[in-house]
Amino acid sequence: ERGLKLSLEGRQAQGKGGHFEGLDKSPVQTNYFGREFRAADAFGRLRQKGVYPGIDIVYYGKGQTLEYDFELAPGADPSQIRMRFEGADTIALGQQGQVILGLGDRQVTQNPPVVYQRGSNRGKSNREIVKVPCAYGMEADGSIGIRLGSYDASQALVVDPTILFAGYLSGTSADVPIGIAHDKNGLI
């Protein structure tokens, strides 16, 4: 089986960024059985801090999709975000703005991101969500960047792409992504 790897071009070196933090801790631990028994805390989401200056990435599963959000602090530069998909035979932008990765006769699709900010709502406790226009762009080096329309740079920003595995993980309902690994080179 071939693998598909997402790497982030131009990311900060591990010493400057990349610390992982578990979020949404489960009240139930995960148990491992074998020659030795051990239990480990389980979390609903995983944050990698400082992937780029002022930009964290948060990983989580949602049904049959693997999701990751880029969370940008106020003033962070979204043009730093560069995604490279290694292992794909072809990489193209689709008519609806999605990234289409060809793997033999199968496809993995990353939908156009949903980008938003929580705007001020004149002192109300629930701040409105303001959508920001966004599109992927193919960079000269083959990586995928993000192009944003106008937004308030003084507010935090969330870039939320979604990867659809349905075309790649076909078969029974047991064929779902169940884990995320991070290697010593910063690859997911």
PDB file of N, CA and C in Angstrom, residues 69-151:
ATOM      1  N   ASP A  69      -7.454  22.255  11.110  1.00  0.00           N
ATOM      2  CA  ASP A  69      -7.696  23.688  10.993  1.00  0.00           C
ATOM      3  C   ASP A  69      -6.402  24.427  11.252  1.00  0.00           C
ATOM      4  N   PHE A  70      -6.141  25.431  10.444  1.00  0.00           N
ATOM      5  CA  PHE A  70      -5.070  26.368  10.746  1.00  0.00           C
ATOM      6  C   PHE A  70      -5.701  27.477  11.568  1.00  0.00           C
ATOM      7  N   GLU A  71      -5.160  27.744  12.749  1.00  0.00           N
ATOM      8  CA  GLU A  71      -5.658  28.823  13.596  1.00  0.00           C
ATOM      9  C   GLU A  71      -4.615  29.925  13.624  1.00  0.00           C
ATOM     10  N   LEU A  72      -4.990  31.079  13.092  1.00  0.00           N
ATOM     11  CA  LEU A  72      -4.068  32.198  12.958  1.00  0.00           C
ATOM     12  C   LEU A  72      -4.339  33.240  14.029  1.00  0.00           C
ATOM     13  N   ALA A  73      -3.287  33.632  14.738  1.00  0.00           N
ATOM     14  CA  ALA A  73      -3.386  34.705  15.726  1.00  0.00           C
ATOM     15  C   ALA A  73      -3.580  36.034  14.978  1.00  0.00           C
ATOM     16  N   PRO A  74      -4.120  37.045  15.649  1.00  0.00           N
ATOM     17  CA  PRO A  74      -4.233  38.351  15.002  1.00  0.00           C
ATOM     18  C   PRO A  74      -2.882  38.789  14.429  1.00  0.00           C
ATOM     19  N   GLY A  75      -2.901  39.240  13.183  1.00  0.00           N
ATOM     20  CA  GLY A  75      -1.691  39.731  12.526  1.00  0.00           C
ATOM     21  C   GLY A  75      -0.846  38.675  11.847  1.00  0.00           C
ATOM     22  N   ALA A  76      -1.144  37.376  12.037  1.00  0.00           N
ATOM     23  CA  ALA A  76      -0.361  36.314  11.386  1.00  0.00           C
ATOM     24  C   ALA A  76      -0.598  36.353   9.879  1.00  0.00           C
ATOM     25  N   ASP A  77       0.417  35.976   9.120  1.00  0.00           N
ATOM     26  CA  ASP A  77       0.379  36.040   7.659  1.00  0.00           C
ATOM     27  C   ASP A  77      -0.080  34.708   7.070  1.00  0.00           C
ATOM     28  N   PRO A  78      -1.306  34.616   6.509  1.00  0.00           N
ATOM     29  CA  PRO A  78      -1.798  33.350   5.966  1.00  0.00           C
ATOM     30  C   PRO A  78      -1.046  32.876   4.729  1.00  0.00           C
ATOM     31  N   SER A  79      -0.301  33.763   4.068  1.00  0.00           N
ATOM     32  CA  SER A  79       0.445  33.332   2.876  1.00  0.00           C
ATOM     33  C   SER A  79       1.619  32.420   3.237  1.00  0.00           C
ATOM     34  N   GLN A  80       1.935  32.282   4.539  1.00  0.00           N
ATOM     35  CA  GLN A  80       2.978  31.341   4.974  1.00  0.00           C
ATOM     36  C   GLN A  80       2.549  29.896   4.788  1.00  0.00           C
ATOM     37  N   ILE A  81       1.252  29.621   4.790  1.00  0.00           N
ATOM     38  CA  ILE A  81       0.734  28.258   4.740  1.00  0.00           C
ATOM     39  C   ILE A  81       0.971  27.685   3.347  1.00  0.00           C
ATOM     40  N   ARG A  82       1.743  26.600   3.302  1.00  0.00           N
ATOM     41  CA  ARG A  82       2.035  25.898   2.052  1.00  0.00           C
ATOM     42  C   ARG A  82       1.937  24.410   2.319  1.00  0.00           C
ATOM     43  N   MET A  83       1.014  23.749   1.650  1.00  0.00           N
ATOM     44  CA  MET A  83       0.802  22.307   1.831  1.00  0.00           C
ATOM     45  C   MET A  83       1.393  21.552   0.654  1.00  0.00           C
ATOM     46  N   ARG A  84       2.110  20.482   0.953  1.00  0.00           N
ATOM     47  CA  ARG A  84       2.646  19.610  -0.096  1.00  0.00           C
ATOM     48  C   ARG A  84       2.115  18.204   0.167  1.00  0.00           C
ATOM     49  N   PHE A  85       1.557  17.602  -0.874  1.00  0.00           N
ATOM     50  CA  PHE A  85       1.003  16.256  -0.773  1.00  0.00           C
ATOM     51  C   PHE A  85       1.948  15.306  -1.488  1.00  0.00           C
ATOM     52  N   GLU A  86       2.691  14.519  -0.708  1.00  0.00           N
ATOM     53  CA  GLU A  86       3.667  13.582  -1.256  1.00  0.00           C
ATOM     54  C   GLU A  86       3.028  12.215  -1.408  1.00  0.00           C
ATOM     55  N   GLY A  87       3.351  11.532  -2.507  1.00  0.00           N
ATOM     56  CA  GLY A  87       2.805  10.207  -2.763  1.00  0.00           C
ATOM     57  C   GLY A  87       1.680  10.214  -3.771  1.00  0.00           C
ATOM     58  N   ALA A  88       1.183  11.386  -4.162  1.00  0.00           N
ATOM     59  CA  ALA A  88       0.112  11.471  -5.150  1.00  0.00           C
ATOM     60  C   ALA A  88       0.710  11.362  -6.552  1.00  0.00           C
ATOM     61  N   ASP A  89       0.011  10.656  -7.432  1.00  0.00           N
ATOM     62  CA  ASP A  89       0.430  10.575  -8.830  1.00  0.00           C
ATOM     63  C   ASP A  89       0.148  11.894  -9.545  1.00  0.00           C
ATOM     64  N   THR A  90      -0.992  12.490  -9.216  1.00  0.00           N
ATOM     65  CA  THR A  90      -1.371  13.769  -9.814  1.00  0.00           C
ATOM     66  C   THR A  90      -1.930  14.686  -8.735  1.00  0.00           C
ATOM     67  N   ILE A  91      -1.745  15.988  -8.926  1.00  0.00           N
ATOM     68  CA  ILE A  91      -2.309  17.002  -8.041  1.00  0.00           C
ATOM     69  C   ILE A  91      -2.910  18.070  -8.942  1.00  0.00           C
ATOM     70  N   ALA A  92      -4.197  18.370  -8.731  1.00  0.00           N
ATOM     71  CA  ALA A  92      -4.867  19.363  -9.568  1.00  0.00           C
ATOM     72  C   ALA A  92      -5.874  20.130  -8.735  1.00  0.00           C
ATOM     73  N   LEU A  93      -6.210  21.322  -9.206  1.00  0.00           N
ATOM     74  CA  LEU A  93      -7.298  22.089  -8.613  1.00  0.00           C
ATOM     75  C   LEU A  93      -8.550  21.822  -9.440  1.00  0.00           C
ATOM     76  N   GLY A  94      -9.650  21.449  -8.782  1.00  0.00           N
ATOM     77  CA  GLY A  94     -10.902  21.134  -9.463  1.00  0.00           C
ATOM     78  C   GLY A  94     -11.705  22.372  -9.798  1.00  0.00           C
ATOM     79  N   GLN A  95     -12.782  22.175 -10.533  1.00  0.00           N
ATOM     80  CA  GLN A  95     -13.632  23.285 -10.974  1.00  0.00           C
ATOM     81  C   GLN A  95     -14.294  24.012  -9.813  1.00  0.00           C
ATOM     82  N   GLN A  96     -14.542  23.321  -8.706  1.00  0.00           N
ATOM     83  CA  GLN A  96     -15.131  23.961  -7.526  1.00  0.00           C
ATOM     84  C   GLN A  96     -14.065  24.444  -6.558  1.00  0.00           C
ATOM     85  N   GLY A  97     -12.798  24.427  -6.978  1.00  0.00           N
ATOM     86  CA  GLY A  97     -11.722  24.940  -6.149  1.00  0.00           C
ATOM     87  C   GLY A  97     -11.113  23.930  -5.205  1.00  0.00           C
ATOM     88  N   GLN A  98     -11.486  22.674  -5.304  1.00  0.00           N
ATOM     89  CA  GLN A  98     -10.939  21.640  -4.435  1.00  0.00           C
ATOM     90  C   GLN A  98      -9.581  21.173  -4.944  1.00  0.00           C
ATOM     91  N   VAL A  99      -8.785  20.591  -4.047  1.00  0.00           N
ATOM     92  CA  VAL A  99      -7.534  19.945  -4.431  1.00  0.00           C
ATOM     93  C   VAL A  99      -7.863  18.477  -4.680  1.00  0.00           C
ATOM     94  N   ILE A 100      -7.501  17.973  -5.856  1.00  0.00           N
ATOM     95  CA  ILE A 100      -7.780  16.589  -6.222  1.00  0.00           C
ATOM     96  C   ILE A 100      -6.452  15.858  -6.339  1.00  0.00           C
ATOM     97  N   LEU A 101      -6.280  14.852  -5.498  1.00  0.00           N
ATOM     98  CA  LEU A 101      -5.051  14.051  -5.468  1.00  0.00           C
ATOM     99  C   LEU A 101      -5.354  12.696  -6.079  1.00  0.00           C
ATOM    100  N   GLY A 102      -4.658  12.353  -7.171  1.00  0.00           N
ATOM    101  CA  GLY A 102      -4.848  11.063  -7.818  1.00  0.00           C
ATOM    102  C   GLY A 102      -3.852  10.053  -7.299  1.00  0.00           C
ATOM    103  N   LEU A 103      -4.357   8.882  -6.913  1.00  0.00           N
ATOM    104  CA  LEU A 103      -3.526   7.761  -6.449  1.00  0.00           C
ATOM    105  C   LEU A 103      -3.960   6.539  -7.239  1.00  0.00           C
ATOM    106  N   GLY A 104      -3.293   6.283  -8.359  1.00  0.00           N
ATOM    107  CA  GLY A 104      -3.720   5.187  -9.231  1.00  0.00           C
ATOM    108  C   GLY A 104      -5.098   5.502  -9.774  1.00  0.00           C
ATOM    109  N   ASP A 105      -6.047   4.580  -9.568  1.00  0.00           N
ATOM    110  CA  ASP A 105      -7.409   4.791 -10.055  1.00  0.00           C
ATOM    111  C   ASP A 105      -8.328   5.384  -8.987  1.00  0.00           C
ATOM    112  N   ARG A 106      -7.756   5.851  -7.900  1.00  0.00           N
ATOM    113  CA  ARG A 106      -8.543   6.432  -6.805  1.00  0.00           C
ATOM    114  C   ARG A 106      -8.197   7.894  -6.611  1.00  0.00           C
ATOM    115  N   GLN A 107      -9.066   8.593  -5.861  1.00  0.00           N
ATOM    116  CA  GLN A 107      -8.842  10.012  -5.596  1.00  0.00           C
ATOM    117  C   GLN A 107      -9.045  10.322  -4.125  1.00  0.00           C
ATOM    118  N   VAL A 108      -8.289  11.280  -3.664  1.00  0.00           N
ATOM    119  CA  VAL A 108      -8.524  11.901  -2.365  1.00  0.00           C
ATOM    120  C   VAL A 108      -8.777  13.370  -2.673  1.00  0.00           C
ATOM    121  N   THR A 109      -9.838  13.908  -2.125  1.00  0.00           N
ATOM    122  CA  THR A 109     -10.215  15.291  -2.403  1.00  0.00           C
ATOM    123  C   THR A 109     -10.149  16.112  -1.134  1.00  0.00           C
ATOM    124  N   GLN A 110      -9.528  17.270  -1.239  1.00  0.00           N
ATOM    125  CA  GLN A 110      -9.556  18.234  -0.144  1.00  0.00           C
ATOM    126  C   GLN A 110     -10.425  19.388  -0.614  1.00  0.00           C
ATOM    127  N   ASN A 111     -11.563  19.546   0.042  1.00  0.00           N
ATOM    128  CA  ASN A 111     -12.505  20.599  -0.337  1.00  0.00           C
ATOM    129  C   ASN A 111     -11.909  21.977  -0.118  1.00  0.00           C
ATOM    130  N   PRO A 112     -12.450  22.988  -0.805  1.00  0.00           N
ATOM    131  CA  PRO A 112     -11.989  24.351  -0.527  1.00  0.00           C
ATOM    132  C   PRO A 112     -12.196  24.645   0.960  1.00  0.00           C
ATOM    133  N   PRO A 113     -11.288  25.379   1.552  1.00  0.00           N
ATOM    134  CA  PRO A 113     -11.416  25.632   2.988  1.00  0.00           C
ATOM    135  C   PRO A 113     -12.565  26.584   3.302  1.00  0.00           C
ATOM    136  N   VAL A 114     -13.085  26.398   4.492  1.00  0.00           N
ATOM    137  CA  VAL A 114     -14.011  27.368   5.058  1.00  0.00           C
ATOM    138  C   VAL A 114     -13.143  28.259   5.937  1.00  0.00           C
ATOM    139  N   VAL A 115     -13.171  29.547   5.696  1.00  0.00           N
ATOM    140  CA  VAL A 115     -12.347  30.485   6.455  1.00  0.00           C
ATOM    141  C   VAL A 115     -13.277  31.463   7.151  1.00  0.00           C
ATOM    142  N   TYR A 116     -13.032  31.670   8.444  1.00  0.00           N
ATOM    143  CA  TYR A 116     -13.919  32.566   9.186  1.00  0.00           C
ATOM    144  C   TYR A 116     -13.187  33.246  10.329  1.00  0.00           C
ATOM    145  N   GLN A 117     -13.830  34.303  10.803  1.00  0.00           N
ATOM    146  CA  GLN A 117     -13.397  35.020  11.998  1.00  0.00           C
ATOM    147  C   GLN A 117     -14.610  35.204  12.889  1.00  0.00           C
ATOM    148  N   ARG A 118     -14.350  35.360  14.155  1.00  0.00           N
ATOM    149  CA  ARG A 118     -15.432  35.715  15.079  1.00  0.00           C
ATOM    150  C   ARG A 118     -15.369  37.224  15.234  1.00  0.00           C
ATOM    151  N   GLY A 119     -16.293  37.892  14.575  1.00  0.00           N
ATOM    152  CA  GLY A 119     -16.303  39.353  14.598  1.00  0.00           C
ATOM    153  C   GLY A 119     -16.885  39.888  15.885  1.00  0.00           C
ATOM    154  N   SER A 120     -16.680  41.170  16.102  1.00  0.00           N
ATOM    155  CA  SER A 120     -17.273  41.786  17.291  1.00  0.00           C
ATOM    156  C   SER A 120     -18.756  41.943  17.043  1.00  0.00           C
ATOM    157  N   ASN A 121     -19.534  41.755  18.060  1.00  0.00           N
ATOM    158  CA  ASN A 121     -20.987  41.843  17.948  1.00  0.00           C
ATOM    159  C   ASN A 121     -21.501  42.906  18.908  1.00  0.00           C
ATOM    160  N   ARG A 122     -20.785  44.017  18.964  1.00  0.00           N
ATOM    161  CA  ARG A 122     -21.156  45.180  19.778  1.00  0.00           C
ATOM    162  C   ARG A 122     -21.469  44.806  21.224  1.00  0.00           C
ATOM    163  N   GLY A 123     -20.521  44.101  21.856  1.00  0.00           N
ATOM    164  CA  GLY A 123     -20.644  43.825  23.281  1.00  0.00           C
ATOM    165  C   GLY A 123     -21.476  42.613  23.634  1.00  0.00           C
ATOM    166  N   LYS A 124     -22.121  41.966  22.686  1.00  0.00           N
ATOM    167  CA  LYS A 124     -22.912  40.775  23.003  1.00  0.00           C
ATOM    168  C   LYS A 124     -21.984  39.612  23.297  1.00  0.00           C
ATOM    169  N   SER A 125     -22.443  38.681  24.112  1.00  0.00           N
ATOM    170  CA  SER A 125     -21.584  37.558  24.501  1.00  0.00           C
ATOM    171  C   SER A 125     -21.322  36.607  23.336  1.00  0.00           C
ATOM    172  N   ASN A 126     -22.273  36.417  22.440  1.00  0.00           N
ATOM    173  CA  ASN A 126     -22.064  35.557  21.282  1.00  0.00           C
ATOM    174  C   ASN A 126     -21.611  36.411  20.115  1.00  0.00           C
ATOM    175  N   ARG A 127     -20.361  36.240  19.730  1.00  0.00           N
ATOM    176  CA  ARG A 127     -19.855  37.032  18.615  1.00  0.00           C
ATOM    177  C   ARG A 127     -20.238  36.364  17.308  1.00  0.00           C
ATOM    178  N   GLU A 128     -20.611  37.163  16.333  1.00  0.00           N
ATOM    179  CA  GLU A 128     -21.007  36.616  15.041  1.00  0.00           C
ATOM    180  C   GLU A 128     -19.812  36.012  14.316  1.00  0.00           C
ATOM    181  N   ILE A 129     -20.087  35.037  13.485  1.00  0.00           N
ATOM    182  CA  ILE A 129     -19.051  34.432  12.659  1.00  0.00           C
ATOM    183  C   ILE A 129     -19.083  35.116  11.303  1.00  0.00           C
ATOM    184  N   VAL A 130     -17.920  35.592  10.872  1.00  0.00           N
ATOM    185  CA  VAL A 130     -17.800  36.307   9.602  1.00  0.00           C
ATOM    186  C   VAL A 130     -17.006  35.431   8.647  1.00  0.00           C
ATOM    187  N   LYS A 131     -17.619  35.068   7.522  1.00  0.00           N
ATOM    188  CA  LYS A 131     -16.952  34.238   6.518  1.00  0.00           C
ATOM    189  C   LYS A 131     -15.967  35.099   5.732  1.00  0.00           C
ATOM    190  N   VAL A 132     -14.817  34.496   5.406  1.00  0.00           N
ATOM    191  CA  VAL A 132     -13.781  35.171   4.632  1.00  0.00           C
ATOM    192  C   VAL A 132     -13.640  34.430   3.299  1.00  0.00           C
ATOM    193  N   PRO A 133     -13.708  35.134   2.165  1.00  0.00           N
ATOM    194  CA  PRO A 133     -13.522  34.466   0.867  1.00  0.00           C
ATOM    195  C   PRO A 133     -12.130  33.840   0.785  1.00  0.00           C
ATOM    196  N   CYS A 134     -12.049  32.635   0.189  1.00  0.00           N
ATOM    197  CA  CYS A 134     -10.786  31.911   0.161  1.00  0.00           C
ATOM    198  C   CYS A 134     -10.735  30.982  -1.043  1.00  0.00           C
ATOM    199  N   ALA A 135      -9.530  30.742  -1.528  1.00  0.00           N
ATOM    200  CA  ALA A 135      -9.303  29.769  -2.605  1.00  0.00           C
ATOM    201  C   ALA A 135      -7.907  29.192  -2.439  1.00  0.00           C
ATOM    202  N   TYR A 136      -7.716  27.966  -2.953  1.00  0.00           N
ATOM    203  CA  TYR A 136      -6.389  27.388  -3.013  1.00  0.00           C
ATOM    204  C   TYR A 136      -5.671  27.969  -4.220  1.00  0.00           C
ATOM    205  N   GLY A 137      -4.345  27.978  -4.157  1.00  0.00           N
ATOM    206  CA  GLY A 137      -3.534  28.388  -5.291  1.00  0.00           C
ATOM    207  C   GLY A 137      -2.357  27.454  -5.435  1.00  0.00           C
ATOM    208  N   MET A 138      -2.071  27.049  -6.659  1.00  0.00           N
ATOM    209  CA  MET A 138      -0.933  26.186  -6.932  1.00  0.00           C
ATOM    210  C   MET A 138       0.303  27.071  -7.016  1.00  0.00           C
ATOM    211  N   GLU A 139       1.304  26.769  -6.190  1.00  0.00           N
ATOM    212  CA  GLU A 139       2.532  27.550  -6.162  1.00  0.00           C
ATOM    213  C   GLU A 139       3.514  27.001  -7.200  1.00  0.00           C
ATOM    214  N   ALA A 140       4.510  27.805  -7.565  1.00  0.00           N
ATOM    215  CA  ALA A 140       5.495  27.420  -8.580  1.00  0.00           C
ATOM    216  C   ALA A 140       6.264  26.158  -8.178  1.00  0.00           C
ATOM    217  N   ASP A 141       6.441  25.933  -6.866  1.00  0.00           N
ATOM    218  CA  ASP A 141       7.199  24.754  -6.414  1.00  0.00           C
ATOM    219  C   ASP A 141       6.328  23.502  -6.277  1.00  0.00           C
ATOM    220  N   GLY A 142       5.035  23.588  -6.676  1.00  0.00           N
ATOM    221  CA  GLY A 142       4.137  22.440  -6.597  1.00  0.00           C
ATOM    222  C   GLY A 142       3.359  22.339  -5.304  1.00  0.00           C
ATOM    223  N   SER A 143       3.627  23.205  -4.348  1.00  0.00           N
ATOM    224  CA  SER A 143       2.854  23.192  -3.096  1.00  0.00           C
ATOM    225  C   SER A 143       1.543  23.947  -3.322  1.00  0.00           C
ATOM    226  N   ILE A 144       0.633  23.791  -2.367  1.00  0.00           N
ATOM    227  CA  ILE A 144      -0.670  24.453  -2.427  1.00  0.00           C
ATOM    228  C   ILE A 144      -0.690  25.550  -1.367  1.00  0.00           C
ATOM    229  N   GLY A 145      -1.006  26.758  -1.792  1.00  0.00           N
ATOM    230  CA  GLY A 145      -1.128  27.884  -0.876  1.00  0.00           C
ATOM    231  C   GLY A 145      -2.584  28.282  -0.718  1.00  0.00           C
ATOM    232  N   ILE A 146      -2.808  29.283   0.113  1.00  0.00           N
ATOM    233  CA  ILE A 146      -4.157  29.753   0.394  1.00  0.00           C
ATOM    234  C   ILE A 146      -4.231  31.234   0.048  1.00  0.00           C
ATOM    235  N   ARG A 147      -5.261  31.607  -0.706  1.00  0.00           N
ATOM    236  CA  ARG A 147      -5.495  33.001  -1.089  1.00  0.00           C
ATOM    237  C   ARG A 147      -6.769  33.477  -0.394  1.00  0.00           C
ATOM    238  N   LEU A 148      -6.655  34.552   0.366  1.00  0.00           N
ATOM    239  CA  LEU A 148      -7.810  35.070   1.104  1.00  0.00           C
ATOM    240  C   LEU A 148      -8.303  36.374   0.511  1.00  0.00           C
ATOM    241  N   GLY A 149      -9.620  36.586   0.615  1.00  0.00           N
ATOM    242  CA  GLY A 149     -10.201  37.880   0.300  1.00  0.00           C
ATOM    243  C   GLY A 149      -9.973  38.805   1.478  1.00  0.00           C
ATOM    244  N   SER A 150     -10.703  39.888   1.531  1.00  0.00           N
ATOM    245  CA  SER A 150     -10.494  40.856   2.611  1.00  0.00           C
ATOM    246  C   SER A 150     -11.008  40.306   3.944  1.00  0.00           C
ATOM    247  N   TYR A 151     -10.265  40.633   5.005  1.00  0.00           N
ATOM    248  CA  TYR A 151     -10.629  40.216   6.352  1.00  0.00           C
ATOM    249  C   TYR A 151      -9.984  41.191   7.334  1.00  0.00           C
TER     250      TYR A 151
END
